Amino acid sequence: MLGKRKCKVDSCGSAAVTTLDHQAFCLNHFLLRCYEKLEGLDPRGRQLSSETVDLAPMRAFIEECSRKALDVSLQSENLSNLQRGRLLDILLWAGELFVLLRAPRTTLAPSTASPEGQFVLRTTSPDF
């Protein structure tokens, strides 16, 4: 698939198994990169915000990440159970994020009916 290419991480001498964001990665660094990026994209781990985000690059990464994880899981012959589990976890997480990005977003807005300064949840349409 990648021939004799090496992982793009400087201290790693392992052979690359796939690319992500146009960079070659060995299996372990591919898994780490996917987890880092998915965590950064997951709105469930952040404070609710009313700021708009550009969904196109987020969707593109999620699609690439899930496609590459599936390719690696189908093409690699010597995967450990832990590696297979992590690839499946990435596929499931990417699927959840894709659904979340399509669903209406919920934000906190100050309540005009409450003098105590409480907040209410407001649903907004996704940016397509």
Backbone as ProteinMPNN parsed JSONL, in Angstrom:
{"seq_chain_A": "MLGKRKCKVDSCGSAAVTTLDHQAFCLNHFLLRCYEKLEGLDPRGRQLSSETVDLAPMRAFIEECSRKALDVSLQSENLSNLQRGRLLDILLWAGELFVLLRAPRTTLAPSTASPEGQFVLRTTSPDF", "coords_chain_A": {"N_chain_A": [[0.83, -1.195, 0.0], [1.788, 1.381, 0.962], [4.313, 1.017, 0.26], [7.717, 1.339, 0.909], [7.616, 3.428, 2.707], [8.228, 5.43, 5.586], [7.06, 6.087, 8.922], [5.852, 9.332, 9.656], [6.505, 10.538, 12.055], [9.238, 11.767, 13.716], [10.936, 10.366, 15.604], [10.224, 7.774, 15.178], [10.779, 4.693, 13.669], [9.259, 2.928, 12.315], [7.451, 1.215, 9.691], [5.163, 2.843, 7.523], [1.628, 2.449, 7.607], [-0.608, 3.646, 6.669], [-2.01, 6.771, 5.46], [-2.819, 10.003, 6.758], [-4.328, 13.082, 6.704], [-2.588, 13.696, 4.622], [-0.144, 12.704, 5.507], [2.187, 10.18, 6.287], [1.763, 7.398, 8.463], [2.722, 5.057, 11.005], [1.014, 2.221, 12.443], [0.54, 2.594, 15.267], [1.012, 5.382, 15.635], [-0.872, 6.383, 13.879], [-3.25, 5.604, 15.172], [-2.981, 7.132, 17.544], [-2.997, 9.747, 16.475], [-5.564, 9.859, 15.331], [-7.173, 9.585, 17.662], [-6.399, 11.946, 19.049], [-7.258, 14.013, 17.295], [-10.031, 13.429, 17.014], [-10.872, 13.769, 19.635], [-10.428, 16.508, 19.918], [-12.343, 17.464, 18.156], [-14.75, 16.655, 19.185], [-17.725, 17.823, 20.4], [-18.851, 17.262, 22.838], [-17.02, 17.276, 24.883], [-16.416, 19.842, 25.437], [-17.102, 23.196, 26.601], [-20.398, 24.499, 26.213], [-21.018, 26.565, 23.462], [-21.696, 29.563, 21.647], [-20.382, 30.235, 19.412], [-19.733, 30.012, 15.92], [-18.716, 27.256, 13.91], [-16.599, 25.907, 11.367], [-17.891, 23.445, 9.62], [-17.253, 21.837, 7.432], [-14.383, 21.12, 7.133], [-14.209, 19.591, 9.473], [-16.024, 17.486, 9.051], [-14.787, 16.373, 6.813], [-12.347, 15.433, 7.885], [-13.335, 13.543, 9.727], [-14.595, 11.72, 8.029], [-12.362, 10.87, 6.492], [-10.748, 9.768, 8.501], [-12.362, 7.655, 9.5], [-12.626, 6.115, 7.165], [-9.938, 5.432, 6.624], [-9.311, 4.022, 8.972], [-10.993, 1.824, 8.688], [-9.925, 0.736, 6.307], [-7.313, 0.048, 7.189], [-7.953, -1.849, 9.137], [-9.027, -3.875, 7.569], [-6.972, -4.532, 5.805], [-4.62, -5.066, 7.175], [-2.803, -7.76, 8.425], [-1.674, -8.752, 10.794], [-2.807, -7.802, 13.282], [-3.161, -6.971, 16.703], [-5.511, -7.885, 19.309], [-6.008, -5.632, 20.853], [-5.267, -3.541, 19.102], [-7.146, -3.961, 17.063], [-9.464, -3.461, 18.551], [-9.088, -0.735, 19.137], [-9.16, 0.395, 16.569], [-11.816, -0.207, 15.918], [-13.07, 1.295, 17.929], [-12.369, 3.887, 17.097], [-13.75, 3.974, 14.652], [-16.411, 3.803, 15.601], [-16.555, 6.111, 17.245], [-16.07, 8.125, 15.363], [-18.347, 7.77, 13.803], [-20.348, 8.507, 15.659], [-19.673, 11.216, 16.01], [-20.123, 12.178, 13.433], [-22.906, 11.943, 13.276], [-23.599, 13.677, 15.37], [-22.74, 16.124, 14.315], [-24.55, 16.505, 12.335], [-26.939, 16.795, 13.613], [-29.253, 19.098, 15.197], [-27.736, 21.798, 16.948], [-27.217, 22.392, 20.445], [-27.296, 25.144, 22.556], [-26.361, 27.3, 25.286], [-28.34, 29.881, 26.542], [-28.999, 33.082, 27.961], [-31.707, 33.294, 30.226], [-34.638, 35.113, 29.81], [-36.852, 35.093, 31.325], [-36.141, 34.506, 33.875], [-35.128, 36.013, 36.794], [-32.888, 35.369, 38.272], [-30.714, 35.015, 36.692], [-30.443, 32.62, 35.368], [-29.752, 30.015, 32.973], [-31.011, 28.812, 29.848], [-31.554, 26.022, 27.677], [-31.047, 26.213, 24.213], [-31.96, 25.247, 21.003], [-30.274, 25.165, 17.956], [-30.124, 25.357, 14.389], [-28.141, 23.124, 12.379], [-25.108, 24.121, 10.747], [-25.023, 23.993, 7.418]], "CA_chain_A": [[0.0, 0.0, 0.0], [2.642, 2.56, 1.024], [5.667, 0.641, -0.123], [8.752, 1.388, 1.957], [7.544, 4.698, 3.42], [8.368, 5.397, 7.043], [6.159, 6.932, 9.703], [6.278, 10.735, 9.621], [6.979, 10.946, 13.37], [10.703, 11.734, 13.624], [11.589, 9.36, 16.436], [9.674, 6.457, 14.858], [11.393, 4.059, 12.514], [8.343, 1.906, 11.801], [6.892, 1.392, 8.352], [3.839, 3.454, 7.484], [0.546, 1.567, 7.175], [-1.624, 4.475, 6.034], [-1.808, 8.215, 5.537], [-3.892, 10.787, 7.347], [-3.978, 14.486, 6.447], [-1.46, 13.659, 3.683], [1.08, 12.331, 6.213], [2.277, 8.736, 6.501], [1.848, 7.007, 9.868], [2.677, 3.65, 11.407], [-0.285, 1.941, 13.062], [0.393, 3.213, 16.588], [0.888, 6.831, 15.504], [-2.166, 6.62, 13.242], [-4.251, 5.523, 16.227], [-2.822, 8.305, 18.412], [-3.427, 10.952, 15.739], [-7.029, 9.808, 15.246], [-7.725, 9.895, 18.979], [-6.163, 13.365, 19.35], [-8.12, 14.855, 16.459], [-11.438, 13.196, 17.353], [-11.113, 14.411, 20.932], [-10.509, 17.941, 19.674], [-13.555, 17.771, 17.397], [-15.943, 16.215, 19.906], [-18.318, 18.942, 21.15], [-19.311, 16.817, 24.155], [-15.972, 17.497, 25.859], [-16.159, 21.277, 25.543], [-18.183, 24.035, 27.094], [-21.326, 24.925, 25.172], [-20.606, 27.858, 22.938], [-22.536, 30.056, 20.565], [-19.55, 30.558, 18.263], [-19.927, 29.122, 14.789], [-17.541, 26.498, 13.509], [-16.629, 25.467, 9.987], [-18.137, 22.014, 9.701], [-16.722, 21.104, 6.274], [-13.132, 20.414, 7.443], [-14.46, 18.612, 10.524], [-16.621, 16.324, 8.395], [-13.777, 15.769, 5.928], [-11.427, 14.638, 8.704], [-14.056, 12.405, 10.295], [-14.76, 10.741, 6.958], [-11.056, 10.295, 6.17], [-10.32, 8.976, 9.655], [-13.118, 6.401, 9.539], [-12.286, 5.338, 5.973], [-8.591, 4.877, 6.803], [-9.371, 3.02, 10.035], [-11.583, 0.633, 8.093], [-8.925, 0.178, 5.388], [-6.241, -0.584, 7.97], [-8.463, -3.058, 9.798], [-9.268, -4.916, 6.573], [-5.772, -4.867, 5.049], [-3.523, -5.501, 8.043], [-2.996, -9.161, 8.791], [-1.147, -9.111, 12.116], [-3.276, -6.874, 14.308], [-3.5, -7.544, 18.011], [-6.892, -7.593, 19.705], [-6.037, -4.249, 21.311], [-5.26, -2.692, 17.917], [-8.459, -4.112, 16.429], [-10.416, -2.747, 19.399], [-8.895, 0.707, 18.966], [-9.678, 0.741, 15.245], [-13.273, -0.221, 16.038], [-13.425, 2.449, 18.748], [-12.252, 5.063, 16.236], [-14.882, 3.933, 13.725], [-17.639, 4.132, 16.328], [-16.482, 7.508, 17.672], [-16.243, 8.94, 14.154], [-19.765, 7.682, 13.455], [-21.092, 9.343, 16.607], [-19.407, 12.623, 15.705], [-20.792, 12.518, 12.192], [-24.318, 12.141, 13.62], [-23.696, 14.909, 16.173], [-22.562, 17.292, 13.455], [-25.746, 16.641, 11.5], [-28.073, 17.099, 14.485], [-29.296, 20.489, 15.658], [-26.856, 22.043, 18.086], [-27.823, 22.969, 21.635], [-26.449, 26.15, 23.177], [-26.914, 27.96, 26.464], [-28.691, 31.287, 26.332], [-29.569, 33.647, 29.188], [-33.157, 33.257, 30.284], [-35.252, 36.42, 30.076], [-37.941, 34.88, 32.273], [-35.621, 34.228, 35.199], [-34.325, 37.116, 37.332], [-31.689, 34.86, 38.922], [-29.641, 34.868, 35.714], [-30.305, 31.238, 34.955], [-29.613, 29.798, 31.547], [-31.877, 27.804, 29.253], [-31.002, 25.395, 26.479], [-31.669, 26.631, 22.973], [-31.502, 24.441, 19.884], [-30.071, 25.905, 16.708], [-29.972, 24.491, 13.221], [-26.749, 22.907, 12.016], [-24.605, 24.903, 9.629], [-24.711, 23.121, 6.287]], "C_chain_A": [[0.87, 1.253, 0.0], [4.084, 2.243, 0.662], [6.607, 0.663, 1.066], [8.719, 2.701, 2.738], [7.621, 4.476, 4.92], [7.342, 6.332, 7.675], [6.718, 8.347, 9.744], [6.776, 11.244, 10.978], [8.487, 10.711, 13.413], [11.354, 10.602, 14.392], [11.132, 7.935, 16.131], [10.337, 5.908, 13.599], [10.505, 3.006, 11.879], [7.85, 2.244, 10.402], [5.494, 1.989, 8.456], [2.811, 2.443, 6.989], [-0.552, 2.333, 6.452], [-1.222, 5.934, 6.101], [-3.034, 8.853, 6.177], [-3.476, 12.241, 7.235], [-2.711, 14.577, 5.59], [-0.127, 13.374, 4.355], [1.044, 10.835, 6.496], [2.476, 8.428, 7.983], [1.956, 5.494, 10.0], [1.345, 3.449, 12.132], [-0.466, 2.661, 14.392], [0.247, 4.731, 16.501], [-0.393, 7.232, 14.768], [-3.271, 6.616, 14.296], [-4.188, 6.748, 17.135], [-3.342, 9.575, 17.742], [-4.95, 10.99, 15.628], [-7.666, 10.184, 16.578], [-7.559, 11.381, 19.323], [-7.133, 14.259, 18.583], [-9.595, 14.675, 16.807], [-11.79, 13.84, 18.687], [-11.257, 15.923, 20.77], [-11.771, 18.358, 18.947], [-14.834, 17.487, 18.165], [-16.521, 17.358, 20.739], [-18.771, 18.545, 22.552], [-18.274, 17.054, 25.237], [-15.661, 18.962, 26.077], [-17.353, 21.985, 26.151], [-19.101, 24.388, 25.932], [-20.981, 26.341, 24.749], [-21.53, 28.271, 21.814], [-21.71, 30.405, 19.332], [-19.765, 29.535, 17.15], [-18.609, 28.452, 14.432], [-17.72, 26.087, 12.051], [-16.728, 23.944, 9.981], [-17.506, 21.221, 8.562], [-15.386, 20.413, 6.576], [-13.301, 19.357, 8.531], [-15.03, 17.332, 9.914], [-15.6, 15.605, 7.524], [-12.804, 14.919, 6.735], [-12.121, 13.397, 9.251], [-14.243, 11.32, 9.239], [-13.436, 10.067, 6.604], [-10.59, 9.354, 7.276], [-11.051, 7.634, 9.676], [-12.795, 5.526, 8.335], [-10.923, 4.671, 6.121], [-8.563, 3.814, 7.898], [-9.969, 1.715, 9.507], [-10.597, -0.044, 7.147], [-7.826, -0.57, 6.138], [-6.743, -1.877, 8.596], [-8.689, -4.196, 8.811], [-7.99, -5.397, 5.886], [-4.615, -5.365, 5.905], [-3.802, -6.902, 8.556], [-2.624, -9.467, 10.233], [-1.552, -8.107, 13.191], [-3.541, -7.617, 15.61], [-4.968, -7.217, 18.311], [-7.033, -6.15, 20.178], [-6.08, -3.295, 20.116], [-6.594, -2.776, 17.185], [-9.529, -3.352, 17.218], [-10.308, -1.237, 19.245], [-9.395, 1.179, 17.61], [-11.202, 0.767, 15.258], [-13.76, 0.969, 16.851], [-13.389, 3.734, 17.93], [-13.414, 5.113, 15.246], [-16.185, 4.332, 14.409], [-17.673, 5.6, 16.747], [-16.696, 8.437, 16.479], [-17.707, 8.921, 13.71], [-20.637, 8.53, 14.362], [-20.915, 10.816, 16.289], [-20.097, 13.053, 14.423], [-22.278, 12.777, 12.44], [-24.496, 13.427, 14.419], [-23.592, 16.163, 15.32], [-23.761, 17.512, 12.549], [-26.955, 17.057, 12.32], [-28.088, 18.58, 14.832], [-28.416, 20.652, 16.879], [-27.632, 22.69, 19.217], [-26.833, 23.946, 22.246], [-27.137, 26.686, 24.417], [-27.181, 29.417, 26.136], [-29.267, 31.82, 27.636], [-31.093, 33.643, 29.121], [-33.691, 34.645, 30.614], [-36.354, 36.295, 31.112], [-37.442, 34.716, 33.702], [-34.753, 35.382, 35.694], [-33.019, 36.651, 37.972], [-30.528, 34.676, 37.951], [-29.41, 33.436, 35.283], [-30.228, 31.149, 33.432], [-30.593, 28.72, 31.092], [-31.182, 27.232, 28.03], [-31.769, 25.873, 25.254], [-31.08, 25.775, 21.85], [-31.394, 25.315, 18.656], [-29.893, 24.909, 15.584], [-28.505, 24.294, 12.918], [-26.378, 23.762, 10.82], [-24.252, 23.966, 8.498], [-24.224, 23.928, 5.134]], "O_chain_A": [[0.711, 2.107, -0.872], [4.962, 3.101, 0.749], [6.322, 0.071, 2.106], [9.713, 3.052, 3.375], [7.144, 3.471, 5.447], [6.829, 7.246, 7.03], [7.93, 8.534, 9.854], [7.414, 12.295, 11.032], [8.957, 9.599, 13.176], [12.249, 9.94, 13.865], [11.604, 6.988, 16.759], [10.434, 6.601, 12.586], [10.947, 2.27, 10.997], [7.837, 3.404, 9.99], [4.739, 1.669, 9.375], [3.081, 1.674, 6.067], [-1.338, 1.745, 5.71], [-0.22, 6.289, 6.722], [-4.135, 8.305, 6.136], [-2.368, 12.595, 7.638], [-1.864, 15.441, 5.816], [0.919, 13.76, 3.833], [0.014, 10.289, 6.891], [3.246, 9.097, 8.672], [1.368, 4.744, 9.221], [0.633, 4.417, 12.401], [-1.508, 3.274, 14.626], [-0.565, 5.309, 17.223], [-0.936, 8.309, 15.013], [-4.123, 7.504, 14.318], [-5.219, 7.336, 17.459], [-4.039, 10.376, 18.364], [-5.557, 12.044, 15.813], [-8.585, 11.001, 16.624], [-8.489, 12.001, 19.838], [-7.753, 15.153, 19.159], [-10.334, 15.656, 16.888], [-12.879, 14.391, 18.848], [-12.107, 16.543, 21.409], [-12.227, 19.49, 19.103], [-15.89, 18.023, 17.83], [-15.88, 17.817, 21.684], [-19.049, 19.418, 23.374], [-18.62, 17.037, 26.418], [-14.741, 19.295, 26.823], [-18.46, 21.449, 26.208], [-18.644, 24.557, 24.802], [-20.691, 27.201, 25.58], [-22.082, 27.425, 21.11], [-22.263, 30.825, 18.315], [-19.955, 28.346, 17.41], [-17.532, 29.015, 14.629], [-18.841, 25.939, 11.565], [-15.765, 23.247, 10.298], [-17.25, 20.028, 8.724], [-15.257, 19.22, 6.302], [-12.611, 18.338, 8.515], [-14.574, 16.231, 10.222], [-15.552, 14.375, 7.499], [-12.466, 13.808, 6.326], [-11.543, 12.311, 9.235], [-14.067, 10.136, 9.525], [-13.38, 8.849, 6.436], [-10.092, 8.263, 6.999], [-10.423, 6.59, 9.852], [-12.699, 4.307, 8.474], [-10.76, 3.497, 5.789], [-7.863, 2.81, 7.764], [-9.497, 0.629, 9.845], [-10.447, -1.265, 7.18], [-7.456, -1.683, 5.766], [-6.039, -2.887, 8.588], [-8.557, -5.364, 9.177], [-7.925, -6.539, 5.433], [-3.715, -6.029, 5.391], [-4.888, -7.194, 9.055], [-3.211, -10.364, 10.836], [-0.698, -7.619, 13.931], [-4.068, -8.73, 15.621], [-5.579, -6.38, 17.646], [-8.058, -5.513, 19.935], [-6.854, -2.337, 20.122], [-7.115, -1.756, 16.733], [-10.387, -2.686, 16.638], [-11.321, -0.538, 19.223], [-9.991, 2.251, 17.51], [-11.813, 1.663, 14.674], [-14.764, 1.588, 16.497], [-14.278, 4.577, 18.056], [-13.997, 6.174, 15.025], [-16.969, 5.107, 13.861], [-18.705, 6.259, 16.617], [-17.425, 9.424, 16.58], [-18.241, 9.946, 13.288], [-21.56, 9.197, 13.896], [-21.88, 11.58, 16.294], [-20.603, 14.172, 14.335], [-22.848, 13.716, 11.884], [-25.436, 14.184, 14.177], [-24.28, 17.152, 15.575], [-23.955, 18.618, 12.045], [-27.904, 17.619, 11.774], [-27.054, 19.245, 14.768], [-28.349, 19.772, 17.737], [-28.581, 23.44, 18.988], [-25.663, 23.614, 22.432], [-28.349, 26.544, 24.578], [-26.352, 30.097, 25.531], [-29.955, 31.089, 28.348], [-31.685, 33.95, 28.086], [-33.252, 35.276, 31.576], [-36.75, 37.291, 31.716], [-38.234, 34.779, 34.642], [-33.738, 35.696, 35.071], [-32.126, 37.469, 38.193], [-29.458, 34.221, 38.356], [-28.306, 33.075, 34.878], [-30.59, 32.081, 32.714], [-30.954, 27.828, 31.861], [-30.328, 27.879, 27.425], [-32.999, 25.929, 25.265], [-29.865, 25.601, 21.756], [-32.291, 26.1, 18.348], [-29.548, 23.75, 15.814], [-27.696, 25.189, 13.166], [-27.222, 24.088, 9.986], [-23.281, 23.215, 8.599], [-23.907, 23.374, 4.082]]}, "name": "protein", "num_of_chains": 1, "seq": "MLGKRKCKVDSCGSAAVTTLDHQAFCLNHFLLRCYEKLEGLDPRGRQLSSETVDLAPMRAFIEECSRKALDVSLQSENLSNLQRGRLLDILLWAGELFVLLRAPRTTLAPSTASPEGQFVLRTTSPDF"}
